[in-house]
PDB file of C-alpha atoms and ligand atoms in Angstrom:
ATOM      1  CA  MET Y   1     105.823 126.511 251.924  1.00 35.00           C
ATOM      2  CA  LEU Y   2     102.979 124.117 252.776  1.00 36.00           C
ATOM      3  CA  ARG Y   3     103.068 120.817 250.980  1.00 44.00           C
ATOM      4  CA  SER Y   4     100.357 118.216 250.904  1.00 38.00           C
ATOM      5  CA  ASN Y   5     102.593 115.192 251.197  1.00 42.00           C
ATOM      6  CA  MET Y   6     105.128 115.896 253.894  1.00 48.00           C
ATOM      7  CA  LYS Y   7     106.968 112.652 254.438  1.00 64.00           C
ATOM      8  CA  ARG Y   8     109.721 111.623 256.737  1.00 75.00           C
ATOM      9  CA  ARG Y   9     112.150 111.534 253.816  1.00 95.00           C
ATOM     10  CA  LYS Y  10     113.045 114.925 252.385  1.00 95.00           C
ATOM     11  CA  PRO Y  11     111.905 115.101 248.746  1.00 97.00           C
ATOM     12  CA  LEU Y  12     114.529 115.438 246.025  1.00 98.00           C
ATOM     13  CA  ILE Y  13     113.833 116.713 242.522  1.00 98.00           C
ATOM     14  CA  ALA Y  14     116.833 115.974 240.308  1.00 98.00           C
ATOM     15  CA  GLY Y  15     117.335 117.175 236.743  1.00 98.00           C
ATOM     16  CA  ASN Y  16     119.333 115.081 234.294  1.00 98.00           C
ATOM     17  CA  TRP Y  17     120.408 117.355 231.457  1.00 98.00           C
ATOM     18  CA  LYS Y  18     121.853 114.429 229.464  1.00 98.00           C
ATOM     19  CA  MET Y  19     123.960 115.524 226.431  1.00 98.00           C
ATOM     20  CA  PHE Y  20     122.291 118.889 226.042  1.00 98.00           C
ATOM     21  CA  LYS Y  21     123.491 122.482 226.421  1.00 98.00           C
ATOM     22  CA  THR Y  22     126.789 124.228 225.779  1.00 98.00           C
ATOM     23  CA  CYS Y  23     128.554 125.778 228.800  1.00 98.00           C
ATOM     24  CA  GLN Y  24     126.892 129.096 228.150  1.00 98.00           C
ATOM     25  CA  GLU Y  25     123.430 127.588 227.785  1.00 98.00           C
ATOM     26  CA  ALA Y  26     123.931 125.553 230.947  1.00 98.00           C
ATOM     27  CA  VAL Y  27     124.983 128.621 232.918  1.00 98.00           C
ATOM     28  CA  GLU Y  28     122.006 130.627 231.655  1.00 98.00           C
ATOM     29  CA  THR Y  29     119.538 127.862 232.494  1.00 98.00           C
ATOM     30  CA  ALA Y  30     121.046 127.437 235.965  1.00 98.00           C
ATOM     31  CA  GLN Y  31     120.911 131.204 236.598  1.00 98.00           C
ATOM     32  CA  HIS Y  32     117.271 131.306 235.563  1.00 98.00           C
ATOM     33  CA  LEU Y  33     116.384 128.265 237.690  1.00 98.00           C
ATOM     34  CA  VAL Y  34     118.097 129.621 240.782  1.00 98.00           C
ATOM     35  CA  LYS Y  35     116.001 132.817 240.521  1.00 98.00           C
ATOM     36  CA  LEU Y  36     112.745 130.958 239.927  1.00 98.00           C
ATOM     37  CA  ILE Y  37     113.090 128.692 242.961  1.00 97.00           C
ATOM     38  CA  ALA Y  38     114.916 131.086 245.272  1.00 96.00           C
ATOM     39  CA  ASP Y  39     112.181 130.727 247.923  1.00 94.00           C
ATOM     40  CA  ASN Y  40     112.410 126.949 248.104  1.00 92.00           C
ATOM     41  CA  THR Y  41     113.599 125.747 251.484  1.00 91.00           C
ATOM     42  CA  THR Y  42     111.652 122.530 251.818  1.00 94.00           C
ATOM     43  CA  ILE Y  43     112.974 120.185 249.181  1.00 96.00           C
ATOM     44  CA  ASP Y  44     116.345 119.185 247.803  1.00 97.00           C
ATOM     45  CA  VAL Y  45     117.006 120.120 244.184  1.00 98.00           C
ATOM     46  CA  MET Y  46     119.854 118.904 241.997  1.00 98.00           C
ATOM     47  CA  ILE Y  47     120.855 119.488 238.383  1.00 98.00           C
ATOM     48  CA  ALA Y  48     123.278 117.300 236.455  1.00 99.00           C
ATOM     49  CA  PRO Y  49     124.775 119.082 233.414  1.00 98.00           C
ATOM     50  CA  THR Y  50     127.441 117.597 231.137  1.00 98.00           C
ATOM     51  CA  PHE Y  51     130.991 117.289 232.503  1.00 98.00           C
ATOM     52  CA  THR Y  52     132.183 120.397 230.657  1.00 98.00           C
ATOM     53  CA  SER Y  53     129.528 122.567 232.300  1.00 98.00           C
ATOM     54  CA  LEU Y  54     130.061 121.347 235.870  1.00 98.00           C
ATOM     55  CA  MET Y  55     132.556 124.009 236.951  1.00 98.00           C
ATOM     56  CA  PRO Y  56     130.750 127.045 235.498  1.00 98.00           C
ATOM     57  CA  VAL Y  57     127.378 125.814 236.762  1.00 98.00           C
ATOM     58  CA  SER Y  58     128.936 125.133 240.150  1.00 98.00           C
ATOM     59  CA  ASP Y  59     129.735 128.858 240.427  1.00 98.00           C
ATOM     60  CA  VAL Y  60     126.116 129.705 239.663  1.00 98.00           C
ATOM     61  CA  VAL Y  61     124.514 127.345 242.195  1.00 98.00           C
ATOM     62  CA  LYS Y  62     126.981 127.857 245.048  1.00 97.00           C
ATOM     63  CA  GLY Y  63     125.110 129.117 248.118  1.00 96.00           C
ATOM     64  CA  THR Y  64     121.659 128.452 246.579  1.00 97.00           C
ATOM     65  CA  CYS Y  65     119.151 125.646 247.147  1.00 97.00           C
ATOM     66  CA  VAL Y  66     120.371 123.893 243.982  1.00 98.00           C
ATOM     67  CA  ALA Y  67     123.011 121.184 244.291  1.00 98.00           C
ATOM     68  CA  LEU Y  68     125.227 119.922 241.514  1.00 98.00           C
ATOM     69  CA  GLY Y  69     125.421 116.372 240.216  1.00 98.00           C
ATOM     70  CA  ALA Y  70     127.241 114.486 237.476  1.00 98.00           C
ATOM     71  CA  GLN Y  71     125.723 111.997 235.059  1.00 98.00           C
ATOM     72  CA  ASN Y  72     128.404 109.333 235.357  1.00 98.00           C
ATOM     73  CA  LEU Y  73     131.845 108.537 236.779  1.00 98.00           C
ATOM     74  CA  PHE Y  74     134.571 105.920 236.501  1.00 98.00           C
ATOM     75  CA  TRP Y  75     135.467 103.838 239.546  1.00 98.00           C
ATOM     76  CA  GLU Y  76     139.264 104.182 239.493  1.00 98.00           C
ATOM     77  CA  PRO Y  77     140.676 107.230 241.338  1.00 98.00           C
ATOM     78  CA  GLU Y  78     143.027 108.158 238.466  1.00 98.00           C
ATOM     79  CA  GLY Y  79     145.119 106.575 235.725  1.00 98.00           C
ATOM     80  CA  ALA Y  80     145.433 105.863 232.032  1.00 98.00           C
ATOM     81  CA  TYR Y  81     141.676 105.729 231.324  1.00 98.00           C
ATOM     82  CA  THR Y  82     141.234 108.117 228.414  1.00 98.00           C
ATOM     83  CA  GLY Y  83     137.921 109.914 228.449  1.00 97.00           C
ATOM     84  CA  GLU Y  84     136.957 108.924 231.982  1.00 98.00           C
ATOM     85  CA  ILE Y  85     136.456 110.987 235.137  1.00 98.00           C
ATOM     86  CA  SER Y  86     136.798 110.005 238.788  1.00 98.00           C
ATOM     87  CA  SER Y  87     134.643 110.688 241.813  1.00 98.00           C
ATOM     88  CA  ALA Y  88     137.329 112.909 243.394  1.00 98.00           C
ATOM     89  CA  MET Y  89     137.430 114.980 240.188  1.00 98.00           C
ATOM     90  CA  LEU Y  90     133.661 115.417 240.338  1.00 98.00           C
ATOM     91  CA  VAL Y  91     133.863 116.513 243.961  1.00 98.00           C
ATOM     92  CA  SER Y  92     136.590 119.006 243.068  1.00 98.00           C
ATOM     93  CA  ALA Y  93     134.262 120.416 240.361  1.00 98.00           C
ATOM     94  CA  GLY Y  94     131.571 121.044 242.981  1.00 98.00           C
ATOM     95  CA  CYS Y  95     129.420 117.909 242.703  1.00 98.00           C
ATOM     96  CA  SER Y  96     127.649 116.339 245.623  1.00 98.00           C
ATOM     97  CA  TYR Y  97     125.580 113.811 243.625  1.00 98.00           C
ATOM     98  CA  VAL Y  98     126.253 111.425 240.765  1.00 98.00           C
ATOM     99  CA  ILE Y  99     123.755 109.507 238.629  1.00 98.00           C
ATOM    100  CA  ILE Y 100     124.828 105.884 238.207  1.00 98.00           C
ATOM    101  CA  GLY Y 101     123.528 103.172 235.869  1.00 98.00           C
ATOM    102  CA  HIS Y 102     121.096 105.301 233.886  1.00 98.00           C
ATOM    103  CA  SER Y 103     119.335 103.096 231.334  1.00 97.00           C
ATOM    104  CA  GLU Y 104     120.926 105.081 228.486  1.00 97.00           C
ATOM    105  CA  ARG Y 105     124.346 104.176 229.876  1.00 98.00           C
ATOM    106  CA  ARG Y 106     123.300 100.542 230.181  1.00 97.00           C
ATOM    107  CA  GLN Y 107     121.818 100.542 226.667  1.00 96.00           C
ATOM    108  CA  TYR Y 108     124.464 102.488 224.701  1.00 97.00           C
ATOM    109  CA  PHE Y 109     127.650 102.177 226.752  1.00 97.00           C
ATOM    110  CA  GLY Y 110     127.537  98.608 227.978  1.00 97.00           C
ATOM    111  CA  GLU Y 111     127.068  99.338 231.669  1.00 98.00           C
ATOM    112  CA  THR Y 112     126.051  96.359 233.759  1.00 98.00           C
ATOM    113  CA  ASP Y 113     125.038  95.745 237.350  1.00 98.00           C
ATOM    114  CA  ILE Y 114     128.703  94.896 237.998  1.00 98.00           C
ATOM    115  CA  THR Y 115     130.017  98.236 236.732  1.00 98.00           C
ATOM    116  CA  VAL Y 116     127.168  99.989 238.538  1.00 98.00           C
ATOM    117  CA  ASN Y 117     128.316  98.330 241.756  1.00 98.00           C
ATOM    118  CA  LYS Y 118     131.915  99.497 241.291  1.00 98.00           C
ATOM    119  CA  LYS Y 119     130.757 103.032 240.533  1.00 98.00           C
ATOM    120  CA  ILE Y 120     128.519 103.167 243.609  1.00 98.00           C
ATOM    121  CA  LYS Y 121     131.432 102.121 245.823  1.00 98.00           C
ATOM    122  CA  ALA Y 122     133.730 104.749 244.284  1.00 98.00           C
ATOM    123  CA  ALA Y 123     131.116 107.481 244.738  1.00 98.00           C
ATOM    124  CA  ILE Y 124     130.437 106.627 248.369  1.00 98.00           C
ATOM    125  CA  LYS Y 125     134.163 106.470 249.146  1.00 97.00           C
ATOM    126  CA  ASP Y 126     134.485 110.106 248.035  1.00 97.00           C
ATOM    127  CA  ASN Y 127     131.276 111.273 249.756  1.00 97.00           C
ATOM    128  CA  LEU Y 128     129.281 111.694 246.568  1.00 98.00           C
ATOM    129  CA  THR Y 129     125.638 110.692 246.871  1.00 98.00           C
ATOM    130  CA  PRO Y 130     124.931 108.054 244.226  1.00 98.00           C
ATOM    131  CA  ILE Y 131     121.539 108.107 242.519  1.00 98.00           C
ATOM    132  CA  VAL Y 132     121.310 104.526 241.333  1.00 98.00           C
ATOM    133  CA  CYS Y 133     118.953 103.945 238.415  1.00 98.00           C
ATOM    134  CA  VAL Y 134     117.029 100.705 238.047  1.00 98.00           C
ATOM    135  CA  GLY Y 135     114.052  99.750 235.923  1.00 98.00           C
ATOM    136  CA  GLU Y 136     112.592  97.290 233.477  1.00 98.00           C
ATOM    137  CA  SER Y 137     112.126  97.488 229.712  1.00 96.00           C
ATOM    138  CA  GLU Y 138     108.700  97.390 228.095  1.00 96.00           C
ATOM    139  CA  LYS Y 139     109.226  93.773 227.052  1.00 96.00           C
ATOM    140  CA  GLU Y 140     110.203  92.795 230.593  1.00 97.00           C
ATOM    141  CA  ARG Y 141     107.106  94.497 232.029  1.00 96.00           C
ATOM    142  CA  GLU Y 142     104.821  92.915 229.462  1.00 95.00           C
ATOM    143  CA  SER Y 143     106.215  89.462 230.220  1.00 97.00           C
ATOM    144  CA  ASN Y 144     105.716  90.014 233.973  1.00 96.00           C
ATOM    145  CA  HIS Y 145     109.421  90.173 234.720  1.00 97.00           C
ATOM    146  CA  THR Y 146     109.491  93.617 236.332  1.00 98.00           C
ATOM    147  CA  PHE Y 147     110.144  92.381 239.852  1.00 98.00           C
ATOM    148  CA  SER Y 148     112.709  89.748 238.843  1.00 98.00           C
ATOM    149  CA  VAL Y 149     114.635  92.379 236.842  1.00 98.00           C
ATOM    150  CA  LEU Y 150     114.654  94.663 239.873  1.00 98.00           C
ATOM    151  CA  ASP Y 151     115.693  91.765 242.144  1.00 98.00           C
ATOM    152  CA  LYS Y 152     118.796  91.273 240.029  1.00 98.00           C
ATOM    153  CA  GLN Y 153     119.606  94.969 239.612  1.00 98.00           C
ATOM    154  CA  ILE Y 154     119.393  95.534 243.363  1.00 98.00           C
ATOM    155  CA  ALA Y 155     121.166  92.300 244.368  1.00 98.00           C
ATOM    156  CA  LYS Y 156     124.112  92.808 241.998  1.00 98.00           C
ATOM    157  CA  GLY Y 157     124.154  96.595 241.950  1.00 98.00           C
ATOM    158  CA  LEU Y 158     124.224  96.886 245.748  1.00 98.00           C
ATOM    159  CA  GLU Y 159     126.368  93.793 246.338  1.00 98.00           C
ATOM    160  CA  ASP Y 160     128.757  94.038 249.307  1.00 98.00           C
ATOM    161  CA  LEU Y 161     127.468  97.435 250.387  1.00 98.00           C
ATOM    162  CA  ILE Y 162     127.295  97.881 254.127  1.00 96.00           C
ATOM    163  CA  PRO Y 163     124.417  99.502 256.016  1.00 96.00           C
ATOM    164  CA  SER Y 164     126.225 102.831 256.421  1.00 95.00           C
ATOM    165  CA  ASP Y 165     126.559 103.013 252.605  1.00 96.00           C
ATOM    166  CA  LEU Y 166     122.781 103.059 252.401  1.00 95.00           C
ATOM    167  CA  GLU Y 167     122.571 106.191 254.494  1.00 94.00           C
ATOM    168  CA  THR Y 168     123.474 108.365 251.526  1.00 92.00           C
ATOM    169  CA  LEU Y 169     122.469 106.205 248.585  1.00 97.00           C
ATOM    170  CA  ILE Y 170     119.353 107.127 246.587  1.00 98.00           C
ATOM    171  CA  ILE Y 171     117.498 104.798 244.245  1.00 98.00           C
ATOM    172  CA  ALA Y 172     115.736 106.019 241.109  1.00 98.00           C
ATOM    173  CA  TYR Y 173     113.079 103.761 239.632  1.00 98.00           C
ATOM    174  CA  GLU Y 174     113.095 104.566 235.937  1.00 98.00           C
ATOM    175  CA  PRO Y 175     111.004 102.209 233.814  1.00 97.00           C
ATOM    176  CA  VAL Y 176     112.871 102.228 230.507  1.00 96.00           C
ATOM    177  CA  TRP Y 177     109.605 102.392 228.553  1.00 96.00           C
ATOM    178  CA  ALA Y 178     108.741 105.699 230.242  1.00 95.00           C
ATOM    179  CA  ILE Y 179     112.027 107.524 229.639  1.00 94.00           C
ATOM    180  CA  GLY Y 180     111.720 110.240 227.029  1.00 90.00           C
ATOM    181  CA  THR Y 181     108.628 108.593 225.577  1.00 91.00           C
ATOM    182  CA  GLY Y 182     105.901 110.724 227.134  1.00 87.00           C
ATOM    183  CA  LYS Y 183     104.501 107.542 228.734  1.00 88.00           C
ATOM    184  CA  THR Y 184     104.465 107.851 232.509  1.00 86.00           C
ATOM    185  CA  ALA Y 185     103.939 104.925 234.831  1.00 93.00           C
ATOM    186  CA  THR Y 186     100.581 105.309 236.517  1.00 96.00           C
ATOM    187  CA  ASN Y 187     100.759 106.448 240.123  1.00 96.00           C
ATOM    188  CA  GLU Y 188      99.759 102.941 241.178  1.00 96.00           C
ATOM    189  CA  GLN Y 189     102.433 101.283 239.001  1.00 97.00           C
ATOM    190  CA  ALA Y 190     105.080 103.596 240.442  1.00 97.00           C
ATOM    191  CA  GLN Y 191     103.893 103.049 244.012  1.00 97.00           C
ATOM    192  CA  ALA Y 192     103.839  99.246 243.602  1.00 97.00           C
ATOM    193  CA  VAL Y 193     107.418  99.190 242.356  1.00 98.00           C
ATOM    194  CA  HIS Y 194     108.689 101.686 244.933  1.00 98.00           C
ATOM    195  CA  GLN Y 195     107.110  99.623 247.692  1.00 97.00           C
ATOM    196  CA  TYR Y 196     108.715  96.501 246.269  1.00 98.00           C
ATOM    197  CA  LEU Y 197     112.128  98.187 246.068  1.00 98.00           C
ATOM    198  CA  ARG Y 198     111.762  99.267 249.683  1.00 98.00           C
ATOM    199  CA  SER Y 199     110.974  95.672 250.639  1.00 97.00           C
ATOM    200  CA  LEU Y 200     114.172  94.519 248.876  1.00 98.00           C
ATOM    201  CA  ILE Y 201     116.164  97.084 250.861  1.00 98.00           C
ATOM    202  CA  GLU Y 202     114.483  95.891 254.027  1.00 97.00           C
ATOM    203  CA  LYS Y 203     115.490  92.278 253.360  1.00 97.00           C
ATOM    204  CA  LYS Y 204     119.062  93.272 252.634  1.00 96.00           C
ATOM    205  CA  PHE Y 205     119.658  96.110 255.104  1.00 97.00           C
ATOM    206  CA  GLY Y 206     116.826  96.095 257.665  1.00 96.00           C
ATOM    207  CA  ASN Y 207     113.748  98.096 258.452  1.00 95.00           C
ATOM    208  CA  ASN Y 208     115.334 101.411 259.475  1.00 95.00           C
ATOM    209  CA  LEU Y 209     117.319 101.815 256.274  1.00 96.00           C
ATOM    210  CA  ALA Y 210     114.353 100.679 254.196  1.00 96.00           C
ATOM    211  CA  ASN Y 211     112.325 103.468 255.763  1.00 95.00           C
ATOM    212  CA  SER Y 212     115.011 106.098 255.347  1.00 96.00           C
ATOM    213  CA  VAL Y 213     116.217 105.353 251.806  1.00 97.00           C
ATOM    214  CA  SER Y 214     114.852 107.777 249.216  1.00 98.00           C
ATOM    215  CA  ILE Y 215     113.352 106.303 246.069  1.00 98.00           C
ATOM    216  CA  LEU Y 216     112.819 108.692 243.164  1.00 98.00           C
ATOM    217  CA  TYR Y 217     110.571 108.072 240.198  1.00 97.00           C
ATOM    218  CA  GLY Y 218     111.837 108.902 236.703  1.00 97.00           C
ATOM    219  CA  GLY Y 219     110.111 108.667 233.336  1.00 96.00           C
ATOM    220  CA  SER Y 220     108.371 111.563 231.603  1.00 94.00           C
ATOM    221  CA  VAL Y 221     107.775 113.540 234.793  1.00 97.00           C
ATOM    222  CA  LYS Y 222     106.190 116.921 234.013  1.00 97.00           C
ATOM    223  CA  PRO Y 223     104.573 119.783 235.913  1.00 97.00           C
ATOM    224  CA  ASP Y 224     101.155 118.195 235.453  1.00 96.00           C
ATOM    225  CA  ASN Y 225     101.953 114.744 236.856  1.00 96.00           C
ATOM    226  CA  ILE Y 226     104.390 115.497 239.687  1.00 97.00           C
ATOM    227  CA  LYS Y 227     101.744 116.276 242.277  1.00 97.00           C
ATOM    228  CA  GLU Y 228      99.907 112.981 241.918  1.00 96.00           C
ATOM    229  CA  LEU Y 229     103.143 110.989 241.863  1.00 97.00           C
ATOM    230  CA  MET Y 230     104.381 112.691 245.003  1.00 96.00           C
ATOM    231  CA  LEU Y 231     101.177 111.754 246.807  1.00 96.00           C
ATOM    232  CA  MET Y 232     102.239 108.115 246.605  1.00 97.00           C
ATOM    233  CA  PRO Y 233     103.618 107.080 250.002  1.00 96.00           C
ATOM    234  CA  ASP Y 234     106.825 105.510 248.659  1.00 97.00           C
ATOM    235  CA  VAL Y 235     107.657 108.102 245.996  1.00 98.00           C
ATOM    236  CA  ASP Y 236     110.200 110.483 247.492  1.00 98.00           C
ATOM    237  CA  GLY Y 237     111.006 112.662 244.532  1.00 98.00           C
ATOM    238  CA  ALA Y 238     111.753 112.571 240.835  1.00 98.00           C
ATOM    239  CA  LEU Y 239     114.603 112.212 238.392  1.00 98.00           C
ATOM    240  CA  VAL Y 240     113.582 114.420 235.496  1.00 98.00           C
ATOM    241  CA  GLY Y 241     115.136 114.358 232.023  1.00 97.00           C
ATOM    242  CA  GLY Y 242     113.486 116.327 229.210  1.00 97.00           C
ATOM    243  CA  ALA Y 243     111.396 118.565 231.453  1.00 97.00           C
ATOM    244  CA  SER Y 244     114.457 119.660 233.432  1.00 98.00           C
ATOM    245  CA  LEU Y 245     116.074 121.331 230.423  1.00 98.00           C
ATOM    246  CA  ASN Y 246     113.840 124.374 230.599  1.00 98.00           C
ATOM    247  CA  ALA Y 247     114.171 126.365 233.832  1.00 98.00           C
ATOM    248  CA  GLU Y 248     110.521 127.451 233.911  1.00 98.00           C
ATOM    249  CA  THR Y 249     109.211 123.936 233.380  1.00 98.00           C
ATOM    250  CA  PHE Y 250     111.613 122.434 235.899  1.00 98.00           C
ATOM    251  CA  SER Y 251     110.768 125.109 238.473  1.00 98.00           C
ATOM    252  CA  LYS Y 252     107.091 124.194 238.119  1.00 98.00           C
ATOM    253  CA  ILE Y 253     107.981 120.606 239.000  1.00 98.00           C
ATOM    254  CA  VAL Y 254     110.089 121.734 241.975  1.00 97.00           C
ATOM    255  CA  LEU Y 255     107.338 124.025 243.249  1.00 96.00           C
ATOM    256  CA  GLY Y 256     104.442 121.936 242.030  1.00 94.00           C
ATOM    257  CA  PHE Y 257     103.511 119.637 244.897  1.00 90.00           C
TER     258      PHE Y 257
HETATM  259  C1  PEP Z 301     115.845 110.475 232.599  1.00 72.69           C
HETATM  260  O1  PEP Z 301     116.606 110.690 231.659  1.00 72.69           O
HETATM  261  O2  PEP Z 301     116.303 110.099 233.684  1.00 72.69           O
HETATM  262  C2  PEP Z 301     114.416 110.681 232.409  1.00 72.69           C
HETATM  263  C3  PEP Z 301     113.610 110.302 233.343  1.00 72.69           C
HETATM  264  O3  PEP Z 301     114.037 111.273 231.217  1.00 72.69           O
HETATM  265  P1  PEP Z 301     112.587 111.875 230.870  1.00 72.69           P
HETATM  266  O4  PEP Z 301     112.122 112.667 232.069  1.00 72.69           O
HETATM  267  O5  PEP Z 301     112.811 112.716 229.676  1.00 72.69           O
HETATM  268  O6  PEP Z 301     111.691 110.711 230.618  1.00 72.69           O
END
């Protein structure tokens, strides 16, 4: 498949299904998606259903171009932590990715840059690729604090990581004001932040890792805005919420640039 924006970093389109879909609905959506994008060989695709749907969806996507991810994990390997799930458990359910520090987890479940950091370390230890979400609120953007918020999220969230950790880690820039609101960052706003994030990685981990780290954009991505976003030099893919719930819509994003 010919794509207009071939970059050195392989694009990833990741779907975050949040708290939607029963097991049966998740399986049906995954089956439909797998058929719709069966010809895709050029980009990485991941879907992250709820914990209860991981195993059945894993059976559906095995051997296809669709990888499986989880929406969260706990950093301890096992123990008396009612309601939690470890990275090894996610791997055993077929996951290769895990979303960490989504703004909904920060907003409703008290996650902080410190817990994000612990979760990233646990994921990497068990060979799960962490997709680490960062991003500013509307108030922070309006008061010109976007970059200082990102400085802190990256400094604390990636604290004590070593360069080899960065080889698998993926960053998702998700401006909180654009998540589920229908408001998308303009291409220029996304590019400016992605470039800034890359410069933070360069300062912390050097030029090579800054050039190789993938930075996804998330926030009301749809079939009609993916192409323009992907033309931005520092946008390497997308983390898609609402528009990933429907297989046809999500397939148009996967095949749409
Ligand atoms: C998300 O939940 O990560 C997200 C980006 O949601 P939406 O695409 O619905 O804005």
